[in-house]
Coordinates of N, CA, C and O in Angstrom, one line a residue:
G1 N 34.0 -5.6 32.2 CA 32.3 -5.3 31.6 C 31.9 -6.4 31.6 O 32.5 -6.9 31.0
A2 N 30.9 -6.0 31.5 CA 29.8 -7.7 31.0 C 29.5 -7.4 29.7 O 29.5 -6.3 29.2
L3 N 28.9 -8.3 29.3 CA 29.0 -8.3 27.5 C 27.6 -8.2 27.2 O 27.3 -9.3 28.2
R4 N 27.0 -8.4 26.5 CA 25.6 -7.8 26.1 C 25.5 -7.4 24.7 O 26.6 -7.9 23.8
L5 N 24.4 -9.1 23.9 CA 23.6 -9.4 22.5 C 23.4 -8.2 22.7 O 21.4 -8.4 23.6
E6 N 22.6 -7.4 21.3 CA 21.3 -6.8 21.2 C 21.3 -6.6 20.0 O 22.1 -7.2 18.7
T7 N 19.7 -7.1 19.6 CA 19.8 -7.2 18.4 C 19.7 -6.8 16.9 O 18.7 -4.8 18.0
E8 N 20.1 -6.6 16.3 CA 20.1 -4.9 15.1 C 19.0 -4.6 14.5 O 18.1 -5.6 14.1
I9 N 19.0 -3.0 14.8 CA 17.6 -2.7 14.1 C 18.0 -1.8 12.4 O 18.6 -1.4 12.5
G10 N 17.1 -2.8 12.0 CA 17.5 -2.1 10.0 C 16.9 -1.5 9.9 O 15.7 -1.7 10.3
K11 N 16.8 -0.3 9.0 CA 16.0 0.7 8.8 C 15.7 0.6 7.2 O 16.6 0.5 6.4
S12 N 14.0 0.8 7.0 CA 14.4 1.0 5.5 C 14.0 2.4 4.7 O 13.4 3.3 5.5
Q13 N 15.0 3.0 4.2 CA 15.2 4.5 3.1 C 13.8 4.3 3.0 O 13.3 6.1 2.0
T14 N 13.7 3.5 2.2 CA 12.8 3.6 0.6 C 11.0 3.6 1.2 O 10.6 4.6 1.2
F15 N 10.9 3.1 2.5 CA 10.0 3.5 3.4 C 9.5 4.9 4.4 O 8.3 5.5 4.1
E16 N 10.8 5.4 4.4 CA 11.2 7.1 5.2 C 10.8 8.0 4.0 O 10.0 8.6 4.4
N17 N 11.0 7.4 2.6 CA 11.1 8.0 1.8 C 9.9 8.3 1.3 O 8.3 9.7 1.3
Y18 N 8.6 6.8 1.3 CA 7.9 6.6 1.3 C 6.9 7.8 2.3 O 5.8 8.4 1.7
V19 N 7.0 7.0 3.2 CA 6.1 8.0 4.3 C 6.6 9.1 4.1 O 4.9 9.5 5.0
S20 N 7.8 9.6 4.6 CA 7.4 11.8 4.5 C 7.6 12.1 3.0 O 6.9 13.3 2.8
S21 N 6.4 11.0 2.0 CA 5.8 12.4 1.1 C 4.4 11.7 1.6 O 3.6 13.0 0.4
L22 N 4.1 11.2 2.7 CA 2.6 11.3 2.5 C 1.8 12.6 2.6 O 2.6 13.3 3.7
T23 N 0.7 12.7 2.4 CA -0.3 14.6 3.1 C -1.2 13.5 2.9 O -1.8 13.1 2.6
P24 N -2.7 14.3 4.6 CA -3.4 13.9 4.8 C -4.5 14.1 3.1 O -5.2 13.3 2.7
G25 N -4.0 15.1 2.6 CA -4.6 15.3 1.6 C -5.1 14.2 0.3 O -5.9 14.0 -0.6
Q26 N -3.4 13.9 0.4 CA -3.0 12.8 -0.8 C -3.3 11.1 -0.4 O -3.5 10.3 -1.6
N27 N -3.4 10.9 1.1 CA -3.1 9.6 1.3 C -5.1 9.2 2.1 O -4.6 9.8 3.0
K28 N -6.1 9.1 0.9 CA -6.8 8.9 1.0 C -7.7 7.9 1.7 O -8.6 7.5 2.2
R29 N -6.7 6.6 1.0 CA -6.9 5.0 1.5 C -7.3 5.0 2.6 O -7.4 3.6 3.3
N30 N -6.4 5.3 3.3 CA -5.4 4.7 4.8 C -6.9 5.9 6.2 O -5.9 7.3 5.6
P31 N -7.9 5.1 6.8 CA -8.7 5.6 7.5 C -8.0 6.2 9.4 O -8.8 6.8 8.7
W32 N -6.9 5.5 9.0 CA -5.7 6.0 10.0 C -5.1 6.9 10.1 O -4.3 7.4 11.0
F33 N -4.7 7.4 8.7 CA -3.1 7.9 8.2 C -3.7 9.9 9.2 O -3.1 10.3 9.4
K34 N -5.4 10.7 9.1 CA -5.2 11.8 9.4 C -5.7 11.6 10.9 O -5.0 12.6 12.1
P35 N -6.0 10.8 12.0 CA -6.1 10.9 13.1 C -4.2 10.3 13.3 O -4.2 11.2 14.5
F36 N -3.3 9.9 12.9 CA -2.0 9.8 12.6 C -1.6 11.4 12.7 O -0.3 11.3 13.8
W37 N -1.7 11.6 11.6 CA -0.8 12.7 11.3 C -1.7 13.8 12.8 O -1.0 14.7 13.0
Q38 N -2.6 14.3 12.9 CA -2.9 15.0 14.2 C -1.9 14.8 14.4 O -1.8 15.9 16.0
Y39 N -1.7 13.5 15.5 CA -1.2 13.3 17.0 C 0.0 13.2 16.9 O 0.4 14.8 17.9
L40 N 1.1 12.9 15.3 CA 2.2 13.5 15.8 C 2.2 14.8 15.2 O 3.9 15.6 16.4
F41 N 1.3 15.8 15.0 CA 2.3 17.5 14.1 C 0.6 18.4 15.6 O 1.3 19.0 15.8
Q42 N 0.0 17.5 16.4 CA 0.0 17.3 17.3 C -1.6 19.5 17.0 O -1.4 20.1 17.3
C43 N -2.5 18.6 15.7 CA -3.1 19.9 14.8 C -4.1 19.6 14.7 O -4.3 18.1 14.7
D44 N -4.9 20.3 14.6 CA -6.2 20.0 13.1 C -6.7 19.5 12.3 O -6.0 20.7 11.5
L45 N -7.3 19.5 11.4 CA -7.4 19.0 9.9 C -9.1 19.8 9.9 O -9.4 19.7 10.4
P46 N -9.3 19.9 8.5 CA -10.1 21.2 7.9 C -10.8 19.2 8.4 O -10.8 18.8 8.3
G47 N -12.8 19.9 8.5 CA -13.4 19.0 8.9 C -13.3 17.4 9.6 O -14.2 16.5 9.7
T48 N -12.3 17.9 11.3 CA -12.7 17.0 11.9 C -12.8 17.3 13.3 O -13.0 19.3 13.0
I49 N -13.2 17.9 14.2 CA -13.4 17.4 15.1 C -12.0 17.9 16.2 O -10.8 17.8 16.4
A50 N -12.1 19.3 16.3 CA -11.1 20.2 17.5 C -10.6 19.3 17.6 O -11.1 19.4 19.2
K51 N -9.7 18.9 18.4 CA -9.2 18.2 20.3 C -7.4 18.8 19.9 O -7.2 19.5 21.4
Y52 N -6.8 19.5 19.5 CA -5.4 20.9 19.2 C -5.4 22.1 19.8 O -5.3 22.7 20.3
G53 N -6.1 22.3 18.8 CA -6.5 24.4 19.0 C -5.6 24.5 18.5 O -5.7 26.0 18.4
R54 N -5.2 24.2 17.1 CA -4.7 24.8 16.1 C -5.2 24.4 14.8 O -4.4 22.7 15.4
Q55 N -4.4 24.4 13.4 CA -5.2 24.4 12.6 C -3.9 23.5 12.2 O -2.7 24.1 12.1
C56 N -3.3 21.8 11.1 CA -2.4 21.2 10.9 C -1.8 22.5 9.8 O -3.0 22.9 8.3
G57 N -0.8 22.6 9.2 CA -0.4 23.4 8.0 C -0.4 22.6 7.0 O -0.1 21.1 6.9
S58 N 0.2 22.9 6.2 CA -0.3 22.6 4.9 C 0.9 22.3 4.1 O 1.4 21.2 3.0
D59 N 2.0 22.2 4.8 CA 3.6 21.9 4.3 C 4.7 21.0 5.3 O 5.7 21.1 5.3
S60 N 3.3 21.0 6.4 CA 4.2 19.8 7.2 C 4.3 18.6 6.2 O 3.7 18.0 5.3
R61 N 5.2 17.4 7.2 CA 6.1 16.7 6.3 C 6.1 15.2 7.5 O 6.8 16.1 8.3
V62 N 6.5 14.0 7.4 CA 6.5 13.7 8.5 C 9.0 13.2 8.3 O 9.0 13.5 6.8
V63 N 9.3 14.0 9.6 CA 10.9 13.6 8.5 C 11.5 12.8 9.8 O 12.4 12.9 9.7
N64 N 11.0 13.0 11.4 CA 11.7 12.3 13.0 C 10.7 11.1 12.1 O 9.4 10.2 13.1
F65 N 11.5 10.2 12.3 CA 11.4 8.6 12.0 C 11.5 7.7 13.3 O 12.2 5.7 13.7
D66 N 11.8 8.1 14.6 CA 12.4 7.1 16.1 C 10.7 6.3 16.3 O 11.3 5.9 17.0
F67 N 9.5 7.2 16.2 CA 8.9 5.6 16.2 C 8.7 5.0 15.1 O 8.6 4.0 15.3
L68 N 9.7 4.3 14.0 CA 9.8 3.2 13.7 C 11.2 2.7 14.1 O 11.5 1.5 13.4
D69 N 12.0 2.8 14.8 CA 12.9 2.3 15.3 C 12.7 0.9 16.3 O 13.9 0.1 16.2
D70 N 11.8 0.5 16.1 CA 11.5 -1.3 16.3 C 11.5 -2.2 15.6 O 12.1 -3.1 15.8
G71 N 12.4 -1.6 14.1 CA 12.9 -2.7 12.3 C 11.7 -3.0 12.1 O 11.5 -4.2 11.1
C72 N 10.0 -2.7 12.3 CA 8.9 -3.2 11.7 C 8.8 -3.4 10.5 O 8.5 -4.0 10.0
A73 N 9.4 -2.3 9.5 CA 9.2 -1.9 8.4 C 10.3 -2.3 8.4 O 9.6 -3.4 6.7
L74 N 11.1 -2.6 8.1 CA 12.0 -3.5 7.5 C 11.8 -5.0 7.6 O 11.9 -5.9 6.9
S75 N 11.5 -5.5 9.2 CA 10.7 -7.1 8.9 C 9.4 -7.0 8.5 O 9.3 -8.2 8.0
T76 N 8.6 -6.1 7.7 CA 7.5 -6.9 7.4 C 8.3 -7.0 5.0 O 8.2 -7.2 5.0
I77 N 9.0 -5.9 4.9 CA 9.7 -5.5 4.1 C 9.7 -7.2 4.2 O 9.8 -7.8 2.9
N78 N 10.4 -7.6 4.3 CA 11.7 -9.1 4.5 C 11.1 -9.9 4.5 O 10.7 -10.4 3.3
A79 N 9.9 -10.3 5.4 CA 9.0 -11.0 4.9 C 8.5 -10.6 3.9 O 7.7 -12.0 3.3
V80 N 7.9 -9.7 3.7 CA 6.7 -9.8 2.0 C 8.0 -10.3 1.0 O 7.1 -10.8 -0.6
V81 N 9.3 -9.7 1.0 CA 9.9 -10.1 -0.6 C 10.4 -11.3 -0.6 O 10.3 -12.0 -1.0
S82 N 10.1 -12.1 1.0 CA 11.2 -13.0 0.7 C 9.5 -14.7 0.3 O 10.0 -15.3 -0.1
M83 N 8.2 -14.0 1.2 CA 7.4 -15.1 0.5 C 7.0 -14.7 -0.7 O 7.1 -15.8 -1.8
A84 N 7.0 -13.6 -1.3 CA 6.9 -13.1 -3.2 C 8.2 -14.4 -3.2 O 7.4 -14.5 -4.7
T85 N 9.1 -14.2 -3.3 CA 10.1 -14.0 -3.6 C 10.2 -16.4 -4.5 O 10.8 -16.8 -5.0
G86 N 9.9 -16.6 -3.0 CA 9.6 -18.7 -2.9 C 8.2 -18.5 -3.8 O 9.0 -19.7 -4.3
I87 N 7.5 -17.9 -4.1 CA 6.1 -19.0 -4.2 C 7.3 -17.9 -6.1 O 6.6 -18.3 -6.8
H88 N 7.4 -17.3 -6.3 CA 7.7 -16.8 -7.7 C 8.4 -17.7 -8.5 O 8.6 -18.5 -9.3
Q89 N 8.8 -18.7 -7.6 CA 11.4 -19.6 -7.7 C 9.7 -21.0 -8.0 O 9.8 -21.4 -9.2
Y90 N 8.8 -20.8 -6.8 CA 8.0 -21.9 -7.1 C 7.0 -21.6 -8.3 O 6.8 -22.9 -9.4
W91 N 6.4 -20.7 -8.8 CA 5.4 -20.6 -10.2 C 6.4 -20.6 -11.8 O 6.5 -21.9 -12.6
R92 N 7.9 -20.6 -11.2 CA 8.9 -20.2 -12.6 C 9.4 -21.8 -12.9 O 9.1 -21.8 -13.6
E93 N 9.1 -22.5 -12.5 CA 9.8 -24.1 -12.4 C 8.0 -24.5 -12.2 O 9.0 -25.9 -12.7
T94 N 7.1 -24.5 -12.5 CA 6.1 -25.0 -12.1 C 5.4 -25.2 -13.8 O 5.1 -25.6 -14.4
C95 N 5.3 -23.6 -13.8 CA 4.0 -23.5 -15.2 C 5.4 -22.3 -16.2 O 6.7 -21.9 -16.1
S96 N 5.1 -23.0 -16.9 CA 6.0 -22.8 -18.9 C 4.9 -21.7 -19.2 O 6.2 -21.1 -19.9
T97 N 4.6 -20.7 -19.0 CA 3.6 -20.0 -19.1 C 2.9 -18.9 -18.9 O 2.7 -18.9 -17.3
P98 N 3.0 -17.9 -19.0 CA 2.4 -16.5 -18.3 C 1.0 -16.8 -17.1 O 0.5 -18.1 -17.7
G99 N 0.8 -16.7 -16.0 CA -0.2 -16.9 -15.4 C -0.5 -18.0 -14.8 O 0.4 -18.8 -15.1
L100 N -0.9 -18.3 -14.4 CA -1.4 -19.7 -13.0 C -1.4 -20.8 -14.6 O -3.4 -20.8 -14.3
C101 N -1.2 -21.9 -14.6 CA -0.9 -22.7 -15.0 C -1.8 -24.4 -14.2 O -1.6 -23.8 -12.6
D102 N -2.4 -24.7 -14.5 CA -2.8 -26.4 -14.3 C -1.7 -26.9 -13.1 O -2.5 -27.4 -11.7
S103 N -0.6 -26.9 -13.2 CA 0.2 -27.8 -12.3 C 0.4 -27.0 -11.4 O 0.4 -27.4 -10.3
Y104 N 0.2 -25.4 -11.2 CA 0.6 -25.1 -9.8 C -0.5 -25.2 -9.0 O 0.3 -26.0 -8.1
W105 N -2.0 -25.5 -9.0 CA -2.9 -25.2 -8.8 C -3.5 -26.8 -8.7 O -3.3 -27.6 -7.6
S106 N -2.9 -28.3 -9.8 CA -2.8 -29.4 -8.6 C -1.5 -30.7 -7.7 O -2.0 -31.3 -8.1
S107 N -0.7 -29.5 -8.4 CA 1.3 -30.6 -7.4 C 0.4 -30.9 -6.0 O -0.5 -30.2 -5.7
V108 N 0.7 -32.3 -5.7 CA 0.3 -33.6 -5.1 C 0.9 -32.2 -3.2 O 0.3 -32.4 -2.3
G109 N 2.1 -31.7 -3.5 CA 2.8 -31.7 -2.5 C 3.6 -30.5 -3.1 O 3.8 -29.6 -1.9
R110 N 2.2 -29.1 -2.8 CA 2.2 -27.8 -4.0 C 2.7 -27.5 -2.2 O 4.0 -26.2 -2.6
L111 N 1.9 -26.8 -1.3 CA 2.4 -26.5 -0.2 C 3.6 -26.3 0.9 O 3.7 -25.1 0.7
Q112 N 3.7 -28.1 0.3 CA 6.1 -28.1 0.6 C 6.3 -27.4 0.5 O 7.8 -27.0 0.9
E113 N 6.4 -27.9 -1.1 CA 6.8 -27.5 -2.8 C 7.4 -26.1 -2.0 O 8.4 -25.2 -1.7
I114 N 5.7 -24.4 -1.5 CA 6.4 -24.0 -1.4 C 7.3 -23.2 -0.3 O 7.6 -22.3 -0.3
V115 N 7.1 -23.5 0.8 CA 7.6 -23.2 1.7 C 9.2 -23.7 1.4 O 9.7 -22.7 2.1
D116 N 9.4 -24.8 0.3 CA 10.7 -24.9 0.8 C 11.4 -24.1 0.3 O 12.4 -23.9 0.1
K117 N 10.4 -23.8 -0.7 CA 11.1 -22.6 -1.6 C 11.9 -21.3 -1.1 O 12.1 -20.3 -1.5
I118 N 10.2 -21.1 -0.6 CA 10.2 -19.1 0.9 C 11.9 -20.3 1.6 O 12.6 -18.9 1.7
S119 N 11.7 -21.3 2.4 CA 13.1 -21.4 3.3 C 14.1 -20.7 2.7 O 14.7 -20.4 3.1
A120 N 14.6 -21.6 1.2 CA 16.0 -21.7 0.5 C 15.5 -19.8 0.4 O 17.1 -19.6 -0.5
V121 N 15.0 -19.0 0.7 CA 15.0 -17.5 0.4 C 16.5 -17.0 0.9 O 16.5 -16.9 2.0
S122 N 17.4 -16.6 -0.1 CA 18.9 -15.4 0.7 C 18.9 -13.9 -0.4 O 18.6 -14.3 -1.2
Y123 N 18.7 -13.3 0.6 CA 19.5 -12.1 -0.7 C 19.8 -10.6 0.3 O 19.2 -10.9 1.9
T124 N 21.1 -9.7 0.1 CA 21.1 -8.3 0.9 C 19.7 -7.6 0.5 O 19.0 -7.2 -0.7
D125 N 19.6 -7.3 2.1 CA 18.3 -6.6 2.6 C 18.3 -5.0 2.3 O 19.7 -4.7 2.2
E126 N 17.7 -4.2 2.0 CA 18.2 -2.9 2.3 C 18.6 -2.0 2.9 O 19.4 -0.7 2.9
S127 N 19.1 -2.4 4.2 CA 20.1 -2.4 4.7 C 21.8 -2.9 5.2 O 21.7 -2.3 5.9
G128 N 21.4 -3.7 4.4 CA 22.9 -4.3 3.7 C 22.9 -5.2 4.6 O 24.2 -6.0 4.1
G129 N 21.6 -5.7 5.2 CA 21.5 -7.4 6.3 C 21.4 -8.3 5.3 O 20.9 -8.4 4.3
I130 N 22.1 -9.2 5.2 CA 21.9 -10.9 4.9 C 20.5 -11.3 5.3 O 20.4 -11.6 6.6
F131 N 19.6 -11.6 5.1 CA 18.6 -12.2 5.3 C 17.9 -13.9 4.7 O 18.5 -13.9 3.1
K132 N 17.8 -14.3 5.5 CA 17.7 -15.2 5.4 C 16.8 -16.6 6.2 O 16.8 -15.9 7.5
F133 N 16.9 -17.3 6.1 CA 15.5 -18.4 6.9 C 17.2 -19.6 7.6 O 17.8 -19.5 6.8
T134 N 16.1 -19.7 9.1 CA 17.8 -20.5 9.9 C 16.9 -22.4 9.8 O 15.9 -21.8 9.1
P135 N 17.4 -23.3 9.8 CA 16.7 -23.9 9.4 C 15.8 -24.9 10.2 O 14.8 -25.7 9.9
S136 N 15.4 -23.9 11.6 CA 13.7 -24.2 12.2 C 13.3 -22.8 11.7 O 12.2 -23.6 12.2
G137 N 13.4 -22.3 10.7 CA 12.2 -21.2 9.9 C 12.1 -20.3 10.6 O 11.1 -19.6 10.2
D138 N 12.8 -19.9 11.3 CA 13.3 -18.5 11.3 C 14.3 -17.5 10.6 O 14.8 -17.7 10.2
A139 N 14.0 -16.7 10.6 CA 14.6 -15.3 9.4 C 16.0 -14.8 10.7 O 15.3 -14.9 12.5
S140 N 16.6 -15.3 10.3 CA 17.8 -15.2 11.2 C 17.9 -13.3 12.0 O 17.8 -12.9 11.0
A141 N 18.5 -13.5 13.1 CA 18.9 -12.2 13.5 C 20.4 -11.7 13.8 O 21.0 -13.2 13.2
R142 N 20.0 -10.1 13.3 CA 21.6 -10.2 13.4 C 21.8 -9.4 14.6 O 20.9 -9.0 15.1
M143 N 23.1 -9.4 16.0 CA 23.8 -9.1 16.2 C 24.4 -7.8 16.5 O 25.1 -8.7 16.0
K144 N 24.6 -7.4 18.1 CA 25.4 -6.3 18.0 C 26.1 -7.2 19.4 O 25.2 -7.5 20.1
I145 N 27.6 -6.9 19.6 CA 28.0 -7.4 21.1 C 28.3 -6.3 21.6 O 29.3 -5.2 20.6
L146 N 28.6 -6.4 22.3 CA 28.5 -4.6 23.4 C 29.3 -5.2 25.0 O 29.1 -5.9 25.3
N147 N 30.4 -4.0 24.8 CA 30.7 -4.4 26.7 C 30.5 -3.6 27.6 O 30.6 -2.4 26.6
Y148 N 30.4 -3.2 28.8 CA 29.8 -2.1 29.5 C 31.0 -2.0 29.9 O 31.7 -2.6 30.6
Q149 N 31.4 -0.1 29.4 CA 32.7 -0.3 30.0 C 32.5 1.6 30.5 O 31.5 1.9 29.9
R150 N 34.0 2.0 30.9 CA 34.4 3.4 31.4 C 33.9 4.1 29.5 O 35.1 3.8 29.1
Q151 N 33.1 5.4 30.0 CA 33.3 6.0 28.4 C 34.5 6.6 28.4 O 34.8 7.3 29.7
S152 N 34.5 8.2 27.9 CA 35.1 9.4 27.9 C 34.0 9.9 29.0 O 32.7 10.1 28.9
G153 N 34.9 10.7 29.7 CA 34.6 11.9 30.7 C 34.6 11.0 32.4 O 33.9 11.7 32.6
G154 N 34.4 10.2 32.5 CA 34.5 9.1 33.1 C 32.5 8.4 33.5 O 32.7 7.6 34.8
S155 N 32.0 8.8 32.8 CA 30.6 7.5 33.0 C 30.7 6.2 31.9 O 31.9 6.3 31.6
Y156 N 29.5 5.3 32.4 CA 29.8 4.1 32.2 C 28.6 4.0 31.1 O 27.4 4.5 30.8
G157 N 28.5 3.1 30.0 CA 27.8 2.7 29.7 C 27.8 1.7 28.5 O 29.2 1.6 28.5
Y158 N 27.2 1.4 27.3 CA 27.3 0.5 26.3 C 27.7 0.7 25.6 O 28.4 1.5 24.9
K159 N 29.2 0.1 25.1 CA 30.2 0.2 23.6 C 30.4 -1.0 22.9 O 30.5 -2.4 23.4
E160 N 29.9 -0.9 21.7 CA 29.6 -1.9 20.5 C 31.7 -2.7 20.2 O 32.6 -1.2 20.1
V161 N 31.3 -3.3 20.4 CA 33.1 -3.9 20.6 C 33.1 -5.5 19.2 O 34.2 -5.3 19.5
G162 N 32.2 -5.6 19.3 CA 32.2 -6.9 18.3 C 31.5 -6.6 17.1 O 30.4 -6.3 16.9
P163 N 32.2 -8.3 15.6 CA 31.4 -7.5 14.3 C 30.1 -8.2 14.8 O 29.4 -8.9 15.9
N164 N 29.0 -8.5 13.9 CA 27.5 -9.1 14.1 C 28.1 -10.2 14.0 O 28.3 -10.9 13.7
V165 N 26.9 -11.1 14.9 CA 26.4 -12.3 15.2 C 25.7 -12.6 13.9 O 23.9 -12.2 14.6
K166 N 26.0 -13.3 13.7 CA 24.9 -13.9 12.8 C 24.2 -15.6 13.1 O 25.5 -17.1 13.5

């Protein structure tokens, strides 16, 4: 059978816990949350134009995370953590006092030094994978090796056959 490489999608349990704790009543800072909630639960919130013909229940919670399967949440978290870690590393090496020191702002090669610190970041992310940058500056992708083969019951499909390729 054929071999196929597929990008492994990581999930963020912290993000899923955060989203599942949200309700329209307590999430007032995000203007898109109420329309998202109404669409997701196919219901109308008080004070909105009736679209679905039934009121939203107060006990509803987001528990189905199939809409997050594209891995964007974990990718965004990794992007923010790597940037913050690299900038913090540069700050620790540049400033000896709390706050932003003059050396932080006046360093001639500051931008390249910060980019180098960010590029050197490597850590185990929330999904248990190693996050790091490749020499070309891309985030390394974790891949699964799949093989198209006969499944139990006689049908055909892909089965994971190899370890992650990094």
